[in-house]
PDB file of C-alpha atoms in Angstrom:
ATOM      1  CA  UNK A   1      22.142  18.974  25.097  1.00 97.00           C
ATOM      2  CA  UNK A   2      20.359  22.430  24.660  1.00 96.00           C
ATOM      3  CA  UNK A   3      19.641  24.607  27.417  1.00 98.00           C
ATOM      4  CA  UNK A   4      17.781  27.999  27.786  1.00 98.00           C
ATOM      5  CA  UNK A   5      19.373  29.686  30.944  1.00 98.00           C
ATOM      6  CA  UNK A   6      17.113  32.267  33.002  1.00 98.00           C
ATOM      7  CA  UNK A   7      18.844  34.433  35.431  1.00 98.00           C
ATOM      8  CA  UNK A   8      15.770  34.934  37.760  1.00 98.00           C
ATOM      9  CA  UNK A   9      14.799  36.303  41.258  1.00 98.00           C
ATOM     10  CA  UNK A  10      12.470  33.513  41.949  1.00 98.00           C
ATOM     11  CA  UNK A  11      11.012  30.601  39.905  1.00 98.00           C
ATOM     12  CA  UNK A  12       8.975  27.318  40.933  1.00 98.00           C
ATOM     13  CA  UNK A  13       7.564  24.723  39.113  1.00 98.00           C
ATOM     14  CA  UNK A  14       4.284  22.920  40.074  1.00 98.00           C
ATOM     15  CA  UNK A  15       2.541  19.503  39.308  1.00 97.00           C
ATOM     16  CA  UNK A  16      -1.141  19.043  39.544  1.00 96.00           C
ATOM     17  CA  UNK A  17      -1.513  22.381  41.568  1.00 95.00           C
ATOM     18  CA  UNK A  18       1.157  21.296  43.915  1.00 97.00           C
ATOM     19  CA  UNK A  19       4.577  23.273  44.126  1.00 98.00           C
ATOM     20  CA  UNK A  20       7.189  20.421  43.669  1.00 97.00           C
ATOM     21  CA  UNK A  21      10.204  22.936  43.795  1.00 98.00           C
ATOM     22  CA  UNK A  22      11.027  26.475  44.227  1.00 98.00           C
ATOM     23  CA  UNK A  23      14.252  28.816  44.386  1.00 98.00           C
ATOM     24  CA  UNK A  24      15.195  32.219  44.928  1.00 98.00           C
ATOM     25  CA  UNK A  25      18.067  34.157  42.991  1.00 98.00           C
ATOM     26  CA  UNK A  26      19.796  31.915  40.752  1.00 98.00           C
ATOM     27  CA  UNK A  27      18.966  30.172  37.442  1.00 98.00           C
ATOM     28  CA  UNK A  28      15.880  28.351  36.056  1.00 98.00           C
ATOM     29  CA  UNK A  29      17.595  26.125  33.413  1.00 98.00           C
ATOM     30  CA  UNK A  30      15.179  24.233  30.641  1.00 98.00           C
ATOM     31  CA  UNK A  31      16.935  21.070  29.743  1.00 98.00           C
ATOM     32  CA  UNK A  32      16.736  19.197  26.561  1.00 97.00           C
ATOM     33  CA  UNK A  33      18.208  16.008  25.674  1.00 97.00           C
ATOM     34  CA  UNK A  34      18.828  14.432  22.186  1.00 95.00           C
ATOM     35  CA  UNK A  35      19.683  11.231  21.118  1.00 93.00           C
ATOM     36  CA  UNK A  36      23.602  11.391  20.735  1.00 94.00           C
ATOM     37  CA  UNK A  37      24.047  13.129  23.888  1.00 96.00           C
ATOM     38  CA  UNK A  38      26.536  11.669  26.404  1.00 96.00           C
ATOM     39  CA  UNK A  39      27.871  12.155  29.831  1.00 96.00           C
ATOM     40  CA  UNK A  40      30.771  14.195  28.288  1.00 96.00           C
ATOM     41  CA  UNK A  41      27.851  16.708  27.548  1.00 97.00           C
ATOM     42  CA  UNK A  42      26.734  16.699  31.071  1.00 98.00           C
ATOM     43  CA  UNK A  43      30.213  17.643  32.234  1.00 97.00           C
ATOM     44  CA  UNK A  44      30.811  20.572  29.577  1.00 97.00           C
ATOM     45  CA  UNK A  45      27.617  21.906  30.218  1.00 98.00           C
ATOM     46  CA  UNK A  46      27.623  21.975  33.844  1.00 98.00           C
ATOM     47  CA  UNK A  47      31.008  23.792  33.779  1.00 97.00           C
ATOM     48  CA  UNK A  48      29.915  26.176  31.329  1.00 97.00           C
ATOM     49  CA  UNK A  49      26.778  27.057  33.673  1.00 98.00           C
ATOM     50  CA  UNK A  50      28.524  27.322  37.184  1.00 98.00           C
ATOM     51  CA  UNK A  51      31.048  29.571  35.691  1.00 98.00           C
ATOM     52  CA  UNK A  52      28.627  31.634  33.579  1.00 98.00           C
ATOM     53  CA  UNK A  53      29.244  35.560  34.441  1.00 98.00           C
ATOM     54  CA  UNK A  54      26.000  37.088  34.206  1.00 98.00           C
ATOM     55  CA  UNK A  55      25.340  38.280  37.760  1.00 98.00           C
ATOM     56  CA  UNK A  56      26.355  42.084  38.638  1.00 97.00           C
ATOM     57  CA  UNK A  57      29.636  42.654  40.619  1.00 96.00           C
ATOM     58  CA  UNK A  58      29.682  46.008  42.654  1.00 96.00           C
ATOM     59  CA  UNK A  59      29.908  47.920  39.778  1.00 97.00           C
ATOM     60  CA  UNK A  60      26.938  46.669  37.926  1.00 94.00           C
ATOM     61  CA  UNK A  61      28.748  44.779  35.241  1.00 96.00           C
ATOM     62  CA  UNK A  62      27.898  41.354  34.799  1.00 97.00           C
ATOM     63  CA  UNK A  63      31.104  39.803  35.959  1.00 97.00           C
ATOM     64  CA  UNK A  64      29.826  37.301  38.863  1.00 98.00           C
ATOM     65  CA  UNK A  65      28.918  33.569  38.398  1.00 98.00           C
ATOM     66  CA  UNK A  66      26.078  31.593  40.257  1.00 98.00           C
ATOM     67  CA  UNK A  67      28.716  30.454  42.388  1.00 97.00           C
ATOM     68  CA  UNK A  68      30.086  33.788  43.339  1.00 97.00           C
ATOM     69  CA  UNK A  69      26.696  35.059  44.269  1.00 97.00           C
ATOM     70  CA  UNK A  70      25.484  31.893  46.142  1.00 97.00           C
ATOM     71  CA  UNK A  71      22.737  31.419  43.946  1.00 98.00           C
ATOM     72  CA  UNK A  72      20.334  28.422  43.427  1.00 98.00           C
ATOM     73  CA  UNK A  73      19.256  26.710  40.415  1.00 98.00           C
ATOM     74  CA  UNK A  74      16.032  24.914  39.173  1.00 98.00           C
ATOM     75  CA  UNK A  75      16.427  22.364  36.247  1.00 98.00           C
ATOM     76  CA  UNK A  76      13.006  21.667  34.198  1.00 97.00           C
ATOM     77  CA  UNK A  77      13.135  18.993  31.721  1.00 95.00           C
ATOM     78  CA  UNK A  78      12.221  20.170  27.793  1.00 94.00           C
ATOM     79  CA  UNK A  79      12.049  18.039  25.175  1.00 93.00           C
ATOM     80  CA  UNK A  80      10.632  20.522  23.110  1.00 91.00           C
ATOM     81  CA  UNK A  81      14.020  22.513  22.948  1.00 94.00           C
ATOM     82  CA  UNK A  82      14.447  19.871  20.121  1.00 92.00           C
ATOM     83  CA  UNK A  83      11.235  20.891  18.135  1.00 88.00           C
ATOM     84  CA  UNK A  84      12.047  20.779  14.236  1.00 86.00           C
ATOM     85  CA  UNK A  85       9.524  23.290  12.730  1.00 85.00           C
ATOM     86  CA  UNK A  86      11.180  23.008   8.776  1.00 83.00           C
ATOM     87  CA  UNK A  87       8.255  21.223   7.355  1.00 83.00           C
ATOM     88  CA  UNK A  88       4.520  22.419   8.097  1.00 83.00           C
ATOM     89  CA  UNK A  89       3.248  23.859  11.502  1.00 88.00           C
ATOM     90  CA  UNK A  90       3.263  21.107  13.506  1.00 88.00           C
ATOM     91  CA  UNK A  91       6.714  20.342  15.290  1.00 87.00           C
ATOM     92  CA  UNK A  92       8.609  17.168  14.955  1.00 86.00           C
ATOM     93  CA  UNK A  93      10.106  15.800  18.179  1.00 85.00           C
ATOM     94  CA  UNK A  94      12.215  13.253  16.421  1.00 84.00           C
ATOM     95  CA  UNK A  95      15.771  14.388  17.530  1.00 87.00           C
ATOM     96  CA  UNK A  96      14.578  14.683  21.149  1.00 90.00           C
ATOM     97  CA  UNK A  97      15.958  11.503  23.012  1.00 92.00           C
ATOM     98  CA  UNK A  98      13.786   8.442  24.351  1.00 92.00           C
ATOM     99  CA  UNK A  99      13.040   8.151  27.645  1.00 91.00           C
ATOM    100  CA  UNK A 100      15.813   5.519  28.333  1.00 95.00           C
ATOM    101  CA  UNK A 101      18.344   8.010  27.305  1.00 94.00           C
ATOM    102  CA  UNK A 102      17.014  11.322  28.436  1.00 95.00           C
ATOM    103  CA  UNK A 103      15.920  10.500  31.930  1.00 95.00           C
ATOM    104  CA  UNK A 104      19.366   9.093  33.140  1.00 96.00           C
ATOM    105  CA  UNK A 105      21.058  11.937  31.521  1.00 97.00           C
ATOM    106  CA  UNK A 106      18.526  14.494  33.063  1.00 96.00           C
ATOM    107  CA  UNK A 107      19.087  12.974  36.557  1.00 96.00           C
ATOM    108  CA  UNK A 108      22.900  12.856  36.017  1.00 97.00           C
ATOM    109  CA  UNK A 109      22.943  16.536  35.006  1.00 98.00           C
ATOM    110  CA  UNK A 110      21.021  17.774  38.133  1.00 97.00           C
ATOM    111  CA  UNK A 111      22.992  15.321  40.329  1.00 98.00           C
ATOM    112  CA  UNK A 112      26.357  17.268  38.712  1.00 98.00           C
ATOM    113  CA  UNK A 113      25.099  20.638  39.098  1.00 98.00           C
ATOM    114  CA  UNK A 114      24.038  19.805  42.758  1.00 98.00           C
ATOM    115  CA  UNK A 115      27.401  18.799  43.000  1.00 98.00           C
ATOM    116  CA  UNK A 116      29.561  21.516  41.679  1.00 97.00           C
ATOM    117  CA  UNK A 117      27.408  24.298  43.390  1.00 97.00           C
ATOM    118  CA  UNK A 118      27.516  22.539  46.607  1.00 97.00           C
ATOM    119  CA  UNK A 119      23.656  22.404  47.402  1.00 96.00           C
ATOM    120  CA  UNK A 120      20.734  20.684  45.760  1.00 97.00           C
ATOM    121  CA  UNK A 121      19.183  22.181  42.856  1.00 97.00           C
ATOM    122  CA  UNK A 122      15.461  22.154  42.475  1.00 97.00           C
ATOM    123  CA  UNK A 123      13.805  19.742  39.716  1.00 97.00           C
ATOM    124  CA  UNK A 124      10.760  19.339  37.824  1.00 94.00           C
ATOM    125  CA  UNK A 125       9.373  15.749  37.381  1.00 92.00           C
ATOM    126  CA  UNK A 126      10.526  14.238  34.344  1.00 86.00           C
ATOM    127  CA  UNK A 127       7.437  13.561  31.737  1.00 86.00           C
ATOM    128  CA  UNK A 128       4.976  15.444  33.762  1.00 92.00           C
ATOM    129  CA  UNK A 129       2.766  18.292  32.815  1.00 95.00           C
ATOM    130  CA  UNK A 130       4.522  21.118  34.693  1.00 97.00           C
ATOM    131  CA  UNK A 131       3.735  24.949  35.260  1.00 97.00           C
ATOM    132  CA  UNK A 132       6.733  27.004  35.374  1.00 98.00           C
ATOM    133  CA  UNK A 133       6.528  30.374  37.208  1.00 98.00           C
ATOM    134  CA  UNK A 134       9.562  32.892  37.085  1.00 98.00           C
ATOM    135  CA  UNK A 135      10.540  36.153  37.563  1.00 98.00           C
ATOM    136  CA  UNK A 136      13.434  37.002  34.727  1.00 97.00           C
ATOM    137  CA  UNK A 137      15.989  38.960  36.219  1.00 97.00           C
ATOM    138  CA  UNK A 138      17.465  41.516  33.826  1.00 94.00           C
ATOM    139  CA  UNK A 139      15.896  39.859  31.511  1.00 95.00           C
ATOM    140  CA  UNK A 140      19.136  37.698  31.312  1.00 97.00           C
ATOM    141  CA  UNK A 141      18.510  34.785  28.965  1.00 97.00           C
ATOM    142  CA  UNK A 142      21.118  32.439  27.508  1.00 97.00           C
ATOM    143  CA  UNK A 143      20.941  29.581  25.119  1.00 97.00           C
ATOM    144  CA  UNK A 144      23.538  26.855  24.898  1.00 97.00           C
ATOM    145  CA  UNK A 145      24.003  23.846  22.806  1.00 96.00           C
ATOM    146  CA  UNK A 146      26.619  21.276  23.479  1.00 95.00           C
ATOM    147  CA  UNK A 147      26.898  20.511  19.643  1.00 92.00           C
ATOM    148  CA  UNK A 148      28.182  24.185  19.363  1.00 90.00           C
ATOM    149  CA  UNK A 149      30.958  24.348  21.788  1.00 82.00           C
ATOM    150  CA  UNK A 150      32.793  26.822  19.568  1.00 72.00           C
TER     151      UNK A 150
END
């Protein structure tokens, strides 16, 4: 699994001109699933995200987690995170998981993140054409890949 995690002051996702989800301060998480991802990848990633210390403490040091600040999360599926751009100029999506793998893992990720945070996370709609709006706070943007845990 690959993620792009952006610390935001606000974020939203709209489909066909209608807002599906919106959050205040917290994380916008773009999530990509590849063919060999498992529920173990979900568990590792959720633990890393909820404990990621990128929110300022009283001294202005990034020392607090989303849990510490009571932040919100918005998760948007993003198969393009697995783009292969080595040959030519048109990306290939061969490493992105098929729907029968990616949809259950995406849903499991959202459920586990909500469970760990103790509140629902916002979501996009898997496979839909979406417009994502955000105000990146910092800016702070962290990329994680469950295949690079070391």
